[in-house]
PDB file of C-alpha atoms in Angstrom:
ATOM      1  CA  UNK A   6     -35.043  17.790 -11.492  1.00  0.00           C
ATOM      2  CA  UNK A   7     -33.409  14.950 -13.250  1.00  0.00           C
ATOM      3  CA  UNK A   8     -31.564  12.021 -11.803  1.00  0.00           C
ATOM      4  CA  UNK A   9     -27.891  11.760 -11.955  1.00  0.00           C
ATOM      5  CA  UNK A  10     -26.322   8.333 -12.659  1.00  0.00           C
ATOM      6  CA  UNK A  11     -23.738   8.572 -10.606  1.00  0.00           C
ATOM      7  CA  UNK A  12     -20.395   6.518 -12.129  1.00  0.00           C
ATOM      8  CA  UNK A  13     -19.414   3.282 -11.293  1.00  0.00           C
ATOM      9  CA  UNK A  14     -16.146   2.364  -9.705  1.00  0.00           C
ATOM     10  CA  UNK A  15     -13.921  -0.337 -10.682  1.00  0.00           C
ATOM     11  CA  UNK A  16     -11.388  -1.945  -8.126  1.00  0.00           C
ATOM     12  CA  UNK A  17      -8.862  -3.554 -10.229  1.00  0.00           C
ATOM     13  CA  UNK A  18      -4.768  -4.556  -9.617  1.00  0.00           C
ATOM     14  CA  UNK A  19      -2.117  -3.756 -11.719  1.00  0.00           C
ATOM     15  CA  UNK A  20      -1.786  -5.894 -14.579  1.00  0.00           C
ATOM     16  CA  UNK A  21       0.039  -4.193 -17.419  1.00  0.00           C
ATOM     17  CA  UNK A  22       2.671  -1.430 -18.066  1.00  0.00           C
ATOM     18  CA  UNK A  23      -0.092   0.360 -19.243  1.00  0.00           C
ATOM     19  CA  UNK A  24      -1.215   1.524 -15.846  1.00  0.00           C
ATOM     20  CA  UNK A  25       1.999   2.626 -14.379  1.00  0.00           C
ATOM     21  CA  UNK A  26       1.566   6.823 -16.225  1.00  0.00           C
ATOM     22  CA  UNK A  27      -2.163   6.643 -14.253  1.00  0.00           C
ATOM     23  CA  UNK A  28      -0.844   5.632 -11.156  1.00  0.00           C
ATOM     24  CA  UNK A  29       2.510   7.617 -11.262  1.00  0.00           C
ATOM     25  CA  UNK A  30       0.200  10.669 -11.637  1.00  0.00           C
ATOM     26  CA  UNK A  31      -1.860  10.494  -9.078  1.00  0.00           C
ATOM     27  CA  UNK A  32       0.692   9.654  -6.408  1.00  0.00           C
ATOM     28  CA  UNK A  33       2.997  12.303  -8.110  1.00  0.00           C
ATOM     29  CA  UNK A  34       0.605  15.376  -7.665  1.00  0.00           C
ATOM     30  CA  UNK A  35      -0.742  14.405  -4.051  1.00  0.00           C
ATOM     31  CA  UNK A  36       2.125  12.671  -2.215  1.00  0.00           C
ATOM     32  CA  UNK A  37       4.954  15.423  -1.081  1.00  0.00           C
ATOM     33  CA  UNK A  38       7.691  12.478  -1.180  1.00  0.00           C
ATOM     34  CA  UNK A  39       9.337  12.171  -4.823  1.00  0.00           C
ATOM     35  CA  UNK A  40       9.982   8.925  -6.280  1.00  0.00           C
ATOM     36  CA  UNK A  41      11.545   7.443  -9.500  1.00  0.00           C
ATOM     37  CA  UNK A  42      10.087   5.124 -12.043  1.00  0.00           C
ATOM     38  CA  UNK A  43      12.251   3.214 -10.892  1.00  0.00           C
ATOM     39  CA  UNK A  44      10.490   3.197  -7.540  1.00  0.00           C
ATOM     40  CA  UNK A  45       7.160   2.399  -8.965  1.00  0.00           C
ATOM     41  CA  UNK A  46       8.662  -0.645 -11.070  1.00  0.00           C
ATOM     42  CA  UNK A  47      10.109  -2.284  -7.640  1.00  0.00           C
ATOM     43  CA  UNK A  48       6.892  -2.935  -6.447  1.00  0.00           C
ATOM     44  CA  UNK A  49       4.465  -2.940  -9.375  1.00  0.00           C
ATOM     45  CA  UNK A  50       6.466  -5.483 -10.989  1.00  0.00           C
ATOM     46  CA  UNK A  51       7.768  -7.582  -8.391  1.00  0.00           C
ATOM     47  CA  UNK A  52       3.828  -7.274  -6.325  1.00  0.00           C
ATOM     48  CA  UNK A  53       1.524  -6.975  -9.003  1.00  0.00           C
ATOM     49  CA  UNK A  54      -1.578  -8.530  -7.238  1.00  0.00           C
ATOM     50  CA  UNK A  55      -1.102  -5.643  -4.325  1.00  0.00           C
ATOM     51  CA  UNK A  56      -1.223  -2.887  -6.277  1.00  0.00           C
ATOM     52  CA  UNK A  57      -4.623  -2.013  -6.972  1.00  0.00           C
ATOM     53  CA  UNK A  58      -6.727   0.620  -8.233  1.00  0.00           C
ATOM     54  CA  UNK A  59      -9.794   2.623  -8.273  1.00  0.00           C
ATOM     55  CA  UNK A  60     -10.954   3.311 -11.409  1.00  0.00           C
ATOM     56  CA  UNK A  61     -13.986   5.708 -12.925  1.00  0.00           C
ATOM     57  CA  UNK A  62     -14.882   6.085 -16.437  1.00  0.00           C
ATOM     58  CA  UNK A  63     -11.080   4.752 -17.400  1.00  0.00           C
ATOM     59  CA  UNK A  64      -9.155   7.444 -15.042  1.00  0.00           C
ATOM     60  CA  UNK A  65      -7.427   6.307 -11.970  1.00  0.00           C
ATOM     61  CA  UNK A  66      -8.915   7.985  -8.969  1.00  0.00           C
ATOM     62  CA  UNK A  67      -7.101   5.834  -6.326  1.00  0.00           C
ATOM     63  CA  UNK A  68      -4.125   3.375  -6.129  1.00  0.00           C
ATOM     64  CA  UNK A  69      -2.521   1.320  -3.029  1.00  0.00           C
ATOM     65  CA  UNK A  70       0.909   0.113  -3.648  1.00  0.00           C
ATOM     66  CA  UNK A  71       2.269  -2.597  -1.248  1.00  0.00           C
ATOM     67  CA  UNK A  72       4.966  -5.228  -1.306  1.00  0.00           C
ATOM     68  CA  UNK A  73       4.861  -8.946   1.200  1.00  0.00           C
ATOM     69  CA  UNK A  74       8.505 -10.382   2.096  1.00  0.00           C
ATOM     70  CA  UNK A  75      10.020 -11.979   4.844  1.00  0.00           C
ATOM     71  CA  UNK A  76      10.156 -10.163   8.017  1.00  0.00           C
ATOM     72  CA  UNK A  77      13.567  -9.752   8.960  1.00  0.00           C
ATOM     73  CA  UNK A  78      15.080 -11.582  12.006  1.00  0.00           C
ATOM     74  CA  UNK A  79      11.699 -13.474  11.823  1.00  0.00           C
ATOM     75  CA  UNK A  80      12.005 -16.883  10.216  1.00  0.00           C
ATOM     76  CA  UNK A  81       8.737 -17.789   8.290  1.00  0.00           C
ATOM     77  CA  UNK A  82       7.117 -14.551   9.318  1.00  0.00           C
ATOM     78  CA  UNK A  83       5.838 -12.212   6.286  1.00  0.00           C
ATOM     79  CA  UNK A  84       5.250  -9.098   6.838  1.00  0.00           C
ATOM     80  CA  UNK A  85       3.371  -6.505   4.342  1.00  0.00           C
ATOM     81  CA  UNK A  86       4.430  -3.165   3.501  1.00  0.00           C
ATOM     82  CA  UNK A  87       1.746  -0.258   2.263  1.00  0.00           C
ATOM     83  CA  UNK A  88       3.975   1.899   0.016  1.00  0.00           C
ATOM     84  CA  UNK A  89       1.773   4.341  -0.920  1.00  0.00           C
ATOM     85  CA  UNK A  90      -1.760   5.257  -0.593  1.00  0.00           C
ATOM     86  CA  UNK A  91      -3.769   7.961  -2.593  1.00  0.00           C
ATOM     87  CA  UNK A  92      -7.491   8.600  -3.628  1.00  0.00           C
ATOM     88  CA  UNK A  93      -7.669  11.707  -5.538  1.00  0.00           C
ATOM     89  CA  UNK A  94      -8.966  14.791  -3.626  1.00  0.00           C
ATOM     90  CA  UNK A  95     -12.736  15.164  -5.415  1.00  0.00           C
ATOM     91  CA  UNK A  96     -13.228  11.232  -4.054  1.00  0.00           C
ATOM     92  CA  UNK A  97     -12.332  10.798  -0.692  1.00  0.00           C
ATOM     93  CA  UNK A  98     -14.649  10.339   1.547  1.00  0.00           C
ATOM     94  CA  UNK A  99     -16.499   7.880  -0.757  1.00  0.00           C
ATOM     95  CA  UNK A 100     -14.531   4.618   1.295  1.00  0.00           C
ATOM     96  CA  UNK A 101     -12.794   4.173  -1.982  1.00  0.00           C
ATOM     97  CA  UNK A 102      -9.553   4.582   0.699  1.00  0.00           C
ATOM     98  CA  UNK A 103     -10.665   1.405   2.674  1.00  0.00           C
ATOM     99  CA  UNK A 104     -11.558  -0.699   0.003  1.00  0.00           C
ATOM    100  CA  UNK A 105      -7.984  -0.277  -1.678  1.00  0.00           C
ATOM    101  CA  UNK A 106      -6.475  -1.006   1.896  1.00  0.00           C
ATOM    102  CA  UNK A 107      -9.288  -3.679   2.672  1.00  0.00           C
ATOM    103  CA  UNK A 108      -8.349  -5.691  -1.022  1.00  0.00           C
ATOM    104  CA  UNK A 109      -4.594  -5.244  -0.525  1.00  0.00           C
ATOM    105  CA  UNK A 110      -4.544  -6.978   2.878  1.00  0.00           C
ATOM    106  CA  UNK A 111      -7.280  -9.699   1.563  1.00  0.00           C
ATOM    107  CA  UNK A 112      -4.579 -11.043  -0.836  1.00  0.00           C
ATOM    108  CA  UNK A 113      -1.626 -10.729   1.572  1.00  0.00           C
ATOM    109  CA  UNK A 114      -3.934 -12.890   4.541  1.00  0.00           C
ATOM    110  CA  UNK A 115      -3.956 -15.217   1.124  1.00  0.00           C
ATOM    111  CA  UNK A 116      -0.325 -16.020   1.310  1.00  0.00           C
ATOM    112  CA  UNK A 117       0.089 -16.072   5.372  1.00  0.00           C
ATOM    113  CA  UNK A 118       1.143 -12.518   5.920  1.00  0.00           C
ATOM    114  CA  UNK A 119       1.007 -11.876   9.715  1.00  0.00           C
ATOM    115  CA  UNK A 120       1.219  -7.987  10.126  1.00  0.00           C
ATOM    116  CA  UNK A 121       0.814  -5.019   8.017  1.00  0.00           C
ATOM    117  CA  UNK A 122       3.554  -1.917   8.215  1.00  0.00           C
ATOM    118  CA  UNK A 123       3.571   1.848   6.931  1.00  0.00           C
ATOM    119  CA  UNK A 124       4.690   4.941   7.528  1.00  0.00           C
ATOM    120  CA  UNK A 125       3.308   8.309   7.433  1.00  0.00           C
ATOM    121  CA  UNK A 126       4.114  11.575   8.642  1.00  0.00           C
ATOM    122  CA  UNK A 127       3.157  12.869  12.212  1.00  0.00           C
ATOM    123  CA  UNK A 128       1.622  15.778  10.478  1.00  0.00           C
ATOM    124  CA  UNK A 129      -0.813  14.001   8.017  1.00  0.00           C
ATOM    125  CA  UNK A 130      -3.659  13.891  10.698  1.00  0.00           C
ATOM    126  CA  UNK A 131      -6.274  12.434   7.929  1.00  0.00           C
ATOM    127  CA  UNK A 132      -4.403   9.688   7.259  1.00  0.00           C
ATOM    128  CA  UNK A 133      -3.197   8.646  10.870  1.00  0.00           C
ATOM    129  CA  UNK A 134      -6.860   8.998  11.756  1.00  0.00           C
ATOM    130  CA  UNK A 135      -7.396   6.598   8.700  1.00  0.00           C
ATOM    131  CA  UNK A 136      -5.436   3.862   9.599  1.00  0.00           C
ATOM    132  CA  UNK A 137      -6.202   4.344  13.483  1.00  0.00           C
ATOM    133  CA  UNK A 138      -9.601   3.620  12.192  1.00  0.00           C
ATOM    134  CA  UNK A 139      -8.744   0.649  10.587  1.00  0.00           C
ATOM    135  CA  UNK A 140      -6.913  -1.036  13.158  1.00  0.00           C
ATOM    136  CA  UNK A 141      -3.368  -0.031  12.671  1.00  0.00           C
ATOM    137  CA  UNK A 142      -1.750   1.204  16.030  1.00  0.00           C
ATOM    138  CA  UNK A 143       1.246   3.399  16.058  1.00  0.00           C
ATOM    139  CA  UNK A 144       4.144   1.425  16.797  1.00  0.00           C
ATOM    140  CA  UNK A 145       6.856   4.016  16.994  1.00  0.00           C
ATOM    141  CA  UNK A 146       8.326   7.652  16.106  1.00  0.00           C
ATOM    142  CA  UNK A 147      10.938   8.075  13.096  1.00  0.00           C
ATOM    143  CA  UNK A 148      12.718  11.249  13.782  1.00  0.00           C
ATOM    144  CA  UNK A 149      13.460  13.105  10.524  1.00  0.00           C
ATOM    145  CA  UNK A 150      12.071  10.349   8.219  1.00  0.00           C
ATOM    146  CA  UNK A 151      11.177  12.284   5.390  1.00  0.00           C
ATOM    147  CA  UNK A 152      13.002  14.331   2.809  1.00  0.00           C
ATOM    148  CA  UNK A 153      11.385  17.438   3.893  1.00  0.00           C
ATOM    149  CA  UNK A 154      12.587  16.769   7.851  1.00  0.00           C
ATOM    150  CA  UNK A 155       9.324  15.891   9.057  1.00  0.00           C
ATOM    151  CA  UNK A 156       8.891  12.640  11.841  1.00  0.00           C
ATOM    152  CA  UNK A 157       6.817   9.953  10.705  1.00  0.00           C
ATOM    153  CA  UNK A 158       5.134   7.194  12.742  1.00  0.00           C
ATOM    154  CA  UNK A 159       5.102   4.013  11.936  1.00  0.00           C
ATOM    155  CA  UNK A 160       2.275   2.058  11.489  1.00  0.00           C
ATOM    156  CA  UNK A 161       0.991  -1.732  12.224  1.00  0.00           C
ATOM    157  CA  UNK A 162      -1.601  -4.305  12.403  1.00  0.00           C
ATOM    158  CA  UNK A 163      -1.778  -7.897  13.009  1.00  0.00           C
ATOM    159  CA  UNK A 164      -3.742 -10.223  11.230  1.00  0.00           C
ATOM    160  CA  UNK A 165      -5.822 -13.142  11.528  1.00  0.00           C
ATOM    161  CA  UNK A 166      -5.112 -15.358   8.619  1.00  0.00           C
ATOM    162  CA  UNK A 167      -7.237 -18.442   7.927  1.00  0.00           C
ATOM    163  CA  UNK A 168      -4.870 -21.251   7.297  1.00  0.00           C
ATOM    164  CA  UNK A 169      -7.140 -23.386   5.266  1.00  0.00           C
ATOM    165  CA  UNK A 170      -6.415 -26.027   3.276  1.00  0.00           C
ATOM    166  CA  UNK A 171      -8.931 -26.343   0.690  1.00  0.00           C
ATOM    167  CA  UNK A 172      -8.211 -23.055  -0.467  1.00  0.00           C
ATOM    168  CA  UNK A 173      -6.151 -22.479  -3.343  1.00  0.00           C
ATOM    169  CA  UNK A 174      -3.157 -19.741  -2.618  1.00  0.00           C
ATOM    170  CA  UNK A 175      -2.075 -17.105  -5.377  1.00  0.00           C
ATOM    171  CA  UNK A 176       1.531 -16.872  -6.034  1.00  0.00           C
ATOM    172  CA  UNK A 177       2.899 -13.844  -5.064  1.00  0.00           C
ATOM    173  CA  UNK A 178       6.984 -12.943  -4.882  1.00  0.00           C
ATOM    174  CA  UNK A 179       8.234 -12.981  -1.354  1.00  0.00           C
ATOM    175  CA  UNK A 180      11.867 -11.995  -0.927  1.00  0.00           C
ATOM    176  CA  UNK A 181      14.653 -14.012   0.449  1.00  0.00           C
ATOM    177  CA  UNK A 182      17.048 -11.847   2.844  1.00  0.00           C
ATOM    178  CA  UNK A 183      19.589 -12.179   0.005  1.00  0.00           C
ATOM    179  CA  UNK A 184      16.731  -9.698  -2.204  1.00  0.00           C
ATOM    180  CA  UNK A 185      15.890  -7.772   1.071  1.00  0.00           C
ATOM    181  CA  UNK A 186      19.660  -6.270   1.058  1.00  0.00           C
ATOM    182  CA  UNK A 187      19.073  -5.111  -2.444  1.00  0.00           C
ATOM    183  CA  UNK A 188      16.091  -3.999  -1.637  1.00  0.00           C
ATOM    184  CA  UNK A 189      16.548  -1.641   1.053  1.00  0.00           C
ATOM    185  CA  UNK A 190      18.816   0.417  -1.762  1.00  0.00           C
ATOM    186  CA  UNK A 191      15.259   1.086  -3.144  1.00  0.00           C
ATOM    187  CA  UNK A 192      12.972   1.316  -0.135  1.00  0.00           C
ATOM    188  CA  UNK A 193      10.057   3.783  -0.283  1.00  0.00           C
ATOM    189  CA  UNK A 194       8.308   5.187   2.398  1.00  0.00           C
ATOM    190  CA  UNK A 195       5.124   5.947   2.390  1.00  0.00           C
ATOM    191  CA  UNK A 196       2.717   8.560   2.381  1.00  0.00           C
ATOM    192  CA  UNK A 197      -0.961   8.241   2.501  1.00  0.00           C
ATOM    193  CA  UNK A 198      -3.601  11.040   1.128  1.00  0.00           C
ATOM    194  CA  UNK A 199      -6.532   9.689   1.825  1.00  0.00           C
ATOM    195  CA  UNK A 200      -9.221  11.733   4.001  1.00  0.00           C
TER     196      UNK A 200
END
């Protein structure tokens, strides 16, 4: 019996319009919630370094879309979002899931972010499970969140930044409250495939 080389996988964020059909895709076949181009600009564009993506033999087989701002009420408090979440059905189970999570929240601790929001719906029992795993405790119900009628909870964890000094912090876009109100014309929420 011969060996199988089993393909590499490359973690990688968003870096060019290029990726966006890939990532649309994905989300668009395994996510019930619809959302616009439009959508997928907001926080591509305006987050690039939280967007990443799990990639094999040039196909995108997972993606984590997230956004950082200001949390509101909260002066000097930023707060990360997790948009969306996928890994493609034939990979999960392969902690390609946690590493898009784990790298997304490495580069918002980067730039001070103290806690870590989503939402998913009270039915998706993998990916409550998921997050419960990772730390995330369920903060409250959202009755009727979804298109489709269904409750979602919402999601949180708080982090431990290191506040050091010598290291050198990326620049990433935070919003001022003036951008939130625009923003909440555009606001996703999320859904998370990810067994």
């Amino acid at each position: 019996m011969q060996a199988i080389e089993e393909n590499k996988i490359e973690y990688n964020h968003y870096t060019t319009e290029h990726d966006l059909p890939g990532i649309a895709a994905l989300i668009e076949k395994e996510l019930s919630e619809p959302y616009s181009v439009f959508t997928y600009r907001y926080f591509i564009n305006n987050w690039p370094k939280l967007c990443w993506m799990a990639i094999e033999n040039s196909t995108i087989i997972g993606v984590i879309v997230c956004k950082l701002e200001q949390h509101k009420g909260m002066h000097e408090t930023l707060r990360g979002y997790i948009a969306m979440l996928v890994v493609h059905p034939d990979h999960r189970k392969k902690k390609i899931g946690s590493i898009l999570v784990s790298k997304a929240i490495e580069v918002m601790k980067t730039q001070r972010c103290e806690e870590v929001v989503l939402e998913t719906e009270i039915t998706n029992k993998a990916a409550i499970s998921f997050y419960l795993n990772m730390g995330f405790i369920k903060e409250k119900r959202l009755n009727r969140y979804y298109l489709n009628g269904n409750d979602a909870y919402r999601l949180k964890v708080w982090l431990d930044y290191q506040d050091n000094n010598n290291n050198q912090k990326e620049e990433i876009k935070v919003e001022s409250k003036e951008e939130t109100k625009v923003e909440s014309k555009v606001e996703s929420k999320v859904e998370s495939k990810v067994e």
